[in-house]
Short mmCIF file of C-alpha atoms in Angstrom, two decimals:
data_model
loop_
_atom_site.label_atom_id
_atom_site.label_comp_id
_atom_site.label_asym_id
_atom_site.label_seq_id
_atom_site.Cartn_x
_atom_site.Cartn_y
_atom_site.Cartn_z
CA MET A 1 14.24 22.30 -0.46
CA LEU A 2 12.30 21.56 2.71
CA SER A 3 12.88 23.60 5.85
CA PRO A 4 15.56 22.40 8.32
CA SER A 5 12.76 22.34 10.93
CA VAL A 6 11.19 19.33 9.19
CA PHE A 7 12.46 15.95 10.42
CA PHE A 8 11.93 12.61 8.68
CA PHE A 9 11.94 9.34 10.64
CA ALA A 10 11.40 5.88 9.14
CA GLY A 11 10.14 3.02 11.29
CA THR A 12 11.59 -0.47 11.09
CA ALA A 13 8.90 -1.56 8.61
CA SER A 14 9.74 1.15 6.05
CA GLN A 15 13.47 1.77 6.23
CA GLU A 16 14.21 1.50 2.50
CA LEU A 17 11.16 3.45 1.36
CA GLY A 18 11.84 6.04 4.06
CA LYS A 19 15.38 6.52 2.75
CA SER A 20 14.04 6.88 -0.78
CA ILE A 21 11.54 9.57 0.27
CA ALA A 22 14.15 11.42 2.33
CA GLU A 23 16.69 11.37 -0.52
CA LEU A 24 14.14 12.80 -2.94
CA ALA A 25 13.50 15.58 -0.40
CA ASN A 26 17.25 16.17 0.08
CA LYS A 27 16.89 15.23 3.74
CA LEU A 28 18.61 12.76 6.03
CA LEU A 29 16.51 10.38 8.08
CA GLY A 30 16.39 11.31 11.75
CA LYS A 31 18.23 9.11 14.21
CA TRP A 32 16.26 6.96 16.60
CA GLU A 33 16.72 3.80 18.61
CA LEU A 34 14.39 0.88 19.27
CA GLN A 35 14.93 -0.69 22.67
CA ARG A 36 13.28 -3.90 23.87
CA PHE A 37 12.47 -5.12 27.32
CA SER A 38 13.16 -8.78 28.09
CA ASP A 39 9.48 -9.65 27.55
CA GLY A 40 9.56 -8.15 24.03
CA GLU A 41 7.93 -4.83 24.89
CA ILE A 42 9.26 -2.12 22.56
CA ARG A 43 10.50 1.36 23.42
CA PRO A 44 11.37 3.73 20.53
CA ILE A 45 13.51 6.77 21.39
CA LEU A 46 13.84 9.69 18.96
CA GLN A 47 17.40 11.04 19.09
CA GLU A 48 16.97 14.43 17.42
CA ASN A 49 16.05 17.82 18.87
CA ILE A 50 12.55 18.13 17.41
CA ASN A 51 11.15 20.71 19.82
CA GLY A 52 8.97 23.08 17.76
CA ALA A 53 9.61 21.12 14.56
CA MET A 54 7.38 19.31 12.08
CA VAL A 55 7.96 15.56 12.29
CA VAL A 56 7.23 13.19 9.40
CA LEU A 57 6.99 9.56 10.50
CA ILE A 58 7.08 6.92 7.74
CA GLN A 59 5.86 3.47 8.70
CA SER A 60 3.83 0.67 7.12
CA THR A 61 1.82 -1.46 9.53
CA TYR A 62 1.88 -4.91 7.98
CA THR A 63 2.29 -8.01 10.16
CA PRO A 64 3.49 -8.25 12.92
CA VAL A 65 1.37 -5.90 15.00
CA ASP A 66 4.59 -4.54 16.56
CA HIS A 67 4.86 -2.25 13.53
CA LEU A 68 1.61 -0.53 14.49
CA MET A 69 2.55 -0.31 18.15
CA GLU A 70 5.98 1.02 17.23
CA LEU A 71 4.37 3.77 15.16
CA LEU A 72 1.92 4.74 17.92
CA LEU A 73 4.79 5.00 20.40
CA MET A 74 6.87 7.07 17.93
CA ILE A 75 3.97 9.49 17.47
CA ASP A 76 3.65 9.83 21.24
CA ALA A 77 7.42 10.25 21.60
CA ALA A 78 7.41 13.06 19.04
CA ARG A 79 4.62 14.82 20.92
CA ASN A 80 6.41 14.41 24.25
CA ALA A 81 9.58 15.86 22.68
CA GLY A 82 7.72 19.04 21.69
CA ALA A 83 7.00 18.43 18.01
CA ARG A 84 4.77 21.20 16.62
CA LYS A 85 3.08 18.94 14.09
CA VAL A 86 3.21 15.19 13.48
CA VAL A 87 2.55 13.96 9.94
CA VAL A 88 2.28 10.19 9.59
CA VAL A 89 3.01 8.60 6.21
CA LEU A 90 1.44 5.14 5.97
CA PRO A 91 2.59 3.41 2.78
CA TYR A 92 0.46 0.47 3.88
CA LEU A 93 -2.07 0.72 6.69
CA GLY A 94 -3.26 -2.60 8.05
CA TYR A 95 -6.73 -3.53 9.32
CA MET A 96 -8.38 -1.50 6.57
CA ARG A 97 -10.17 -4.58 5.23
CA GLN A 98 -12.12 -4.61 8.49
CA ASP A 99 -14.11 -1.56 7.41
CA LYS A 100 -17.57 -3.07 7.85
CA VAL A 101 -19.34 -5.00 10.58
CA HIS A 102 -20.96 -8.01 8.93
CA GLN A 103 -22.35 -9.64 12.05
CA ALA A 104 -22.82 -9.05 15.77
CA GLY A 105 -19.66 -9.50 17.79
CA GLU A 106 -17.23 -8.17 15.16
CA SER A 107 -14.76 -5.33 15.65
CA TYR A 108 -14.68 -2.32 13.34
CA GLY A 109 -10.92 -2.62 12.94
CA ALA A 110 -10.39 0.17 10.42
CA ALA A 111 -12.14 2.72 12.63
CA LEU A 112 -10.27 1.56 15.74
CA VAL A 113 -6.81 1.85 14.16
CA THR A 114 -7.60 5.30 12.77
CA LYS A 115 -8.80 6.49 16.20
CA LEU A 116 -5.62 5.13 17.80
CA LEU A 117 -3.43 7.13 15.40
CA PHE A 118 -5.29 10.32 16.31
CA ALA A 119 -5.24 9.51 20.03
CA ALA A 120 -1.46 9.00 19.88
CA GLY A 121 -1.06 12.55 18.52
CA ALA A 122 -1.01 12.40 14.70
CA ASP A 123 -2.18 15.64 13.07
CA GLN A 124 -2.28 14.39 9.51
CA LEU A 125 -2.20 11.03 7.73
CA ILE A 126 -0.84 10.40 4.25
CA ILE A 127 -1.99 6.92 3.22
CA CYS A 128 -1.30 4.93 0.06
CA GLU A 129 -4.40 3.17 -1.32
CA PRO A 130 -6.10 2.57 2.07
CA HIS A 131 -8.68 0.03 0.76
CA THR A 132 -11.54 1.95 2.40
CA SER A 133 -12.95 5.42 1.80
CA ASN A 134 -14.50 6.38 5.13
CA LEU A 135 -11.49 6.90 7.41
CA HIS A 136 -12.21 10.63 7.65
CA LEU A 137 -15.20 9.75 9.82
CA TYR A 138 -12.89 8.51 12.58
CA PHE A 139 -9.84 10.76 12.29
CA SER A 140 -10.27 14.37 13.42
CA GLY A 141 -7.18 15.57 11.55
CA ILE A 142 -6.51 15.66 7.80
CA ILE A 143 -6.23 12.51 5.68
CA LYS A 144 -4.64 12.52 2.23
CA GLU A 145 -4.72 9.46 -0.02
CA VAL A 146 -1.84 8.62 -2.35
CA SER A 147 -2.61 6.72 -5.54
CA SER A 148 -0.19 4.39 -7.33
CA TYR A 149 -1.99 5.13 -10.62
CA GLU A 150 0.67 7.45 -12.09
CA ILE A 151 3.66 5.15 -11.59
CA PHE A 152 1.73 2.12 -12.82
CA LYS A 153 0.48 4.05 -15.85
CA ARG A 154 4.01 5.18 -16.74
CA TYR A 155 5.30 1.63 -16.41
CA LEU A 156 2.56 0.27 -18.70
CA GLU A 157 3.45 2.90 -21.31
CA THR A 158 7.02 1.56 -21.41
CA LEU A 159 5.71 -1.94 -22.22
CA GLN A 160 3.99 -0.66 -25.40
CA LEU A 161 1.50 -3.51 -25.39
CA LYS A 162 -1.08 -3.62 -28.18
CA ASN A 163 -4.65 -4.82 -27.77
CA VAL A 164 -4.88 -4.70 -23.99
CA CYS A 165 -7.85 -5.05 -21.66
CA PHE A 166 -8.08 -4.15 -18.00
CA VAL A 167 -9.56 -6.58 -15.53
CA ALA A 168 -11.24 -5.89 -12.19
CA PRO A 169 -10.95 -9.11 -10.12
CA ASP A 170 -13.91 -8.04 -7.98
CA ALA A 171 -16.40 -5.19 -7.57
CA GLY A 172 -14.07 -3.25 -5.28
CA ALA A 173 -11.45 -2.90 -8.03
CA LEU A 174 -13.85 -1.82 -10.75
CA ALA A 175 -13.40 1.95 -10.36
CA ALA A 176 -9.60 1.69 -10.44
CA ALA A 177 -9.59 -0.62 -13.47
CA ARG A 178 -11.93 1.77 -15.28
CA LEU A 179 -9.38 4.61 -14.93
CA TYR A 180 -6.75 2.60 -16.78
CA ALA A 181 -9.22 1.41 -19.42
CA GLN A 182 -10.26 5.01 -20.13
CA PHE A 183 -6.69 6.30 -20.34
CA PHE A 184 -5.50 3.53 -22.66
CA ASN A 185 -8.81 3.45 -24.59
CA ALA A 186 -9.10 -0.25 -23.81
CA ASN A 187 -11.86 -2.67 -22.85
CA LEU A 188 -12.88 -3.12 -19.23
CA VAL A 189 -13.55 -6.65 -17.97
CA ALA A 190 -15.24 -7.44 -14.66
CA CYS A 191 -14.91 -10.63 -12.61
CA HIS A 192 -17.21 -12.11 -10.04
CA LYS A 193 -15.58 -14.47 -7.57
CA ILE A 194 -17.40 -17.12 -5.60
CA ARG A 195 -15.67 -17.95 -2.31
CA GLN A 196 -15.82 -21.28 -0.55
CA ALA A 197 -14.17 -19.75 2.57
CA PRO A 198 -12.14 -16.64 3.51
CA ASN A 199 -9.07 -16.41 1.22
CA LYS A 200 -10.36 -19.42 -0.77
CA VAL A 201 -11.85 -18.87 -4.24
CA ALA A 202 -14.16 -21.58 -5.58
CA SER A 203 -14.70 -20.13 -9.06
CA ILE A 204 -14.34 -17.00 -11.20
CA GLN A 205 -16.93 -15.67 -13.65
CA VAL A 206 -15.62 -13.24 -16.29
CA THR A 207 -17.88 -10.62 -17.85
CA GLY A 208 -16.38 -9.46 -21.13
CA THR A 209 -14.06 -10.75 -23.84
CA VAL A 210 -10.35 -11.30 -23.22
CA LYS A 211 -9.49 -13.52 -26.19
CA ASN A 212 -6.36 -12.40 -28.07
CA THR A 213 -5.65 -9.57 -25.59
CA HIS A 214 -2.98 -8.75 -23.07
CA ALA A 215 -5.07 -8.86 -19.89
CA ILE A 216 -3.99 -6.56 -17.05
CA ILE A 217 -5.51 -7.20 -13.62
CA ILE A 218 -5.87 -4.15 -11.36
CA ASP A 219 -6.10 -4.50 -7.57
CA ASP A 220 -4.83 -2.81 -4.42
CA ILE A 221 -3.72 -5.80 -2.32
CA ILE A 222 -2.14 -9.21 -2.88
CA ASP A 223 -2.59 -11.26 0.28
CA THR A 224 -2.67 -15.05 -0.15
CA GLY A 225 -2.69 -14.72 -3.95
CA HIS A 226 -5.64 -17.11 -4.38
CA THR A 227 -7.85 -14.59 -6.19
CA LEU A 228 -5.04 -13.44 -8.47
CA TYR A 229 -4.07 -17.04 -9.28
CA ALA A 230 -7.67 -18.03 -10.08
CA VAL A 231 -8.41 -14.93 -12.17
CA ALA A 232 -5.20 -15.32 -14.20
CA GLN A 233 -6.01 -18.98 -14.82
CA GLU A 234 -9.51 -18.12 -16.04
CA LEU A 235 -8.28 -15.31 -18.30
CA ARG A 236 -5.75 -17.61 -19.94
CA SER A 237 -8.37 -20.32 -20.40
CA GLN A 238 -10.51 -17.78 -22.24
CA GLY A 239 -7.74 -16.98 -24.70
CA ALA A 240 -5.71 -14.07 -23.27
CA TYR A 241 -2.25 -13.78 -24.86
CA SER A 242 -0.69 -12.83 -21.55
CA VAL A 243 -1.76 -11.84 -18.06
CA TYR A 244 -0.23 -9.05 -16.00
CA ALA A 245 -1.17 -7.88 -12.50
CA LEU A 246 -0.82 -4.39 -11.06
CA CYS A 247 -1.22 -4.41 -7.27
CA THR A 248 -0.12 -1.66 -4.88
CA HIS A 249 0.44 -3.64 -1.67
CA PRO A 250 2.40 -6.95 -1.85
CA ILE A 251 1.40 -8.52 1.47
CA PHE A 252 2.23 -12.02 0.16
CA SER A 253 1.12 -13.90 3.28
CA GLY A 254 1.70 -17.61 3.83
CA TYR A 255 2.85 -19.36 0.65
CA ALA A 256 1.61 -16.58 -1.66
CA TYR A 257 5.05 -15.87 -3.12
CA ASP A 258 5.74 -19.41 -4.32
CA TYR A 259 2.07 -19.90 -5.22
CA LEU A 260 2.02 -16.89 -7.55
CA LEU A 261 5.37 -17.71 -9.14
CA SER A 262 3.86 -21.05 -10.21
CA SER A 263 0.83 -19.30 -11.75
CA VAL A 264 0.21 -18.41 -15.40
CA LEU A 265 0.87 -14.74 -14.64
CA ASP A 266 3.53 -13.28 -16.90
CA LYS A 267 4.39 -10.36 -14.64
CA ILE A 268 3.34 -9.09 -11.21
CA ILE A 269 3.94 -5.35 -10.81
CA VAL A 270 3.80 -4.01 -7.25
CA THR A 271 5.10 -1.05 -5.25
CA ASN A 272 7.45 -0.97 -2.27
CA THR A 273 4.80 -0.05 0.33
CA ILE A 274 5.70 -3.43 1.82
CA PRO A 275 9.23 -4.83 1.27
CA ILE A 276 9.42 -7.89 -0.98
CA LYS A 277 11.02 -10.85 0.81
CA LYS A 278 12.65 -12.32 -2.32
CA GLN A 279 13.52 -10.91 -5.73
CA HIS A 280 12.31 -12.68 -8.86
CA VAL A 281 12.24 -11.88 -12.58
CA LYS A 282 8.46 -12.34 -12.56
CA ILE A 283 7.99 -9.58 -9.96
CA LYS A 284 8.62 -5.92 -10.74
CA VAL A 285 8.77 -3.48 -7.82
CA LEU A 286 8.13 0.22 -8.47
CA ASP A 287 9.23 2.92 -6.01
CA ILE A 288 6.18 4.82 -4.75
CA ALA A 289 8.33 7.52 -3.09
CA THR A 290 7.79 9.87 -6.05
CA CYS A 291 4.03 9.70 -5.44
CA ILE A 292 4.32 10.28 -1.69
CA LEU A 293 6.78 13.19 -1.57
CA PRO A 294 4.50 15.80 -3.24
CA PHE A 295 1.93 15.23 -0.48
CA ILE A 296 4.57 15.85 2.20
CA GLU A 297 5.81 18.97 0.40
CA LYS A 298 2.27 20.32 0.22
CA VAL A 299 1.82 19.83 3.98
CA VAL A 300 5.03 21.79 4.59
CA LEU A 301 4.00 24.61 2.24
CA GLU A 302 0.55 24.88 3.82
CA ASP A 303 1.93 24.88 7.37
#
């Protein structure tokens, strides 16, 4: 049981996940109101007495950018109301793919967003699969990273698939795919994708054998779905019995949802870091709240 002096608030982007986390912690979500000026400017108001308390703010920052601004204002509001500590839970933190400067004139988006969270008054960040590993360089507080590995692993065990292989769709997913391959004593397959433009995949080269296997693609983000679609197509063409995808963050931008439902993928397993717009038998959503709560409890115990 967490102390009464710990308050949970869920932003508009993470209402359902916030409720799930709060219920697991035997807490009620704190009351707050989001006001809007006529020009669209937002004004969140926390409606609990949080003076001297620890405040846990739960908010994903997927599109639109209002979700990020809302979170920054909520952090500032908590500080202004006398919160002793502000812990920010980011099921999905946007702009993390902008973690390198490839050419002159680019912004270092990941660093900027992390600095903004600290400047607003966040003491600690709890982030699910942040897509980059160097955020600690730009945030002066504590950063904890939550992995979806355990809930995905448990789900795969319920499927009881025989003769599986794990597929990394690109170099960035190789380490994660290797974890699954080692646990299930399965083969690891690597892909190399050749892009014709951003979010457009020209071709996929597969290193390894997938014939007569259940191929399971491991990745952290589904955005347009083009990579996932192309990889699944190539795996099937090389003789895979079935193709599954495990991806933590279902961004599903543009026409990704319909695009992926028309693919050869048998199942797409994601978490609820970002709410799914439409339910479908082909998409399985796992609740990541059980992975997040232990990190919050540890912060409370260490406080």
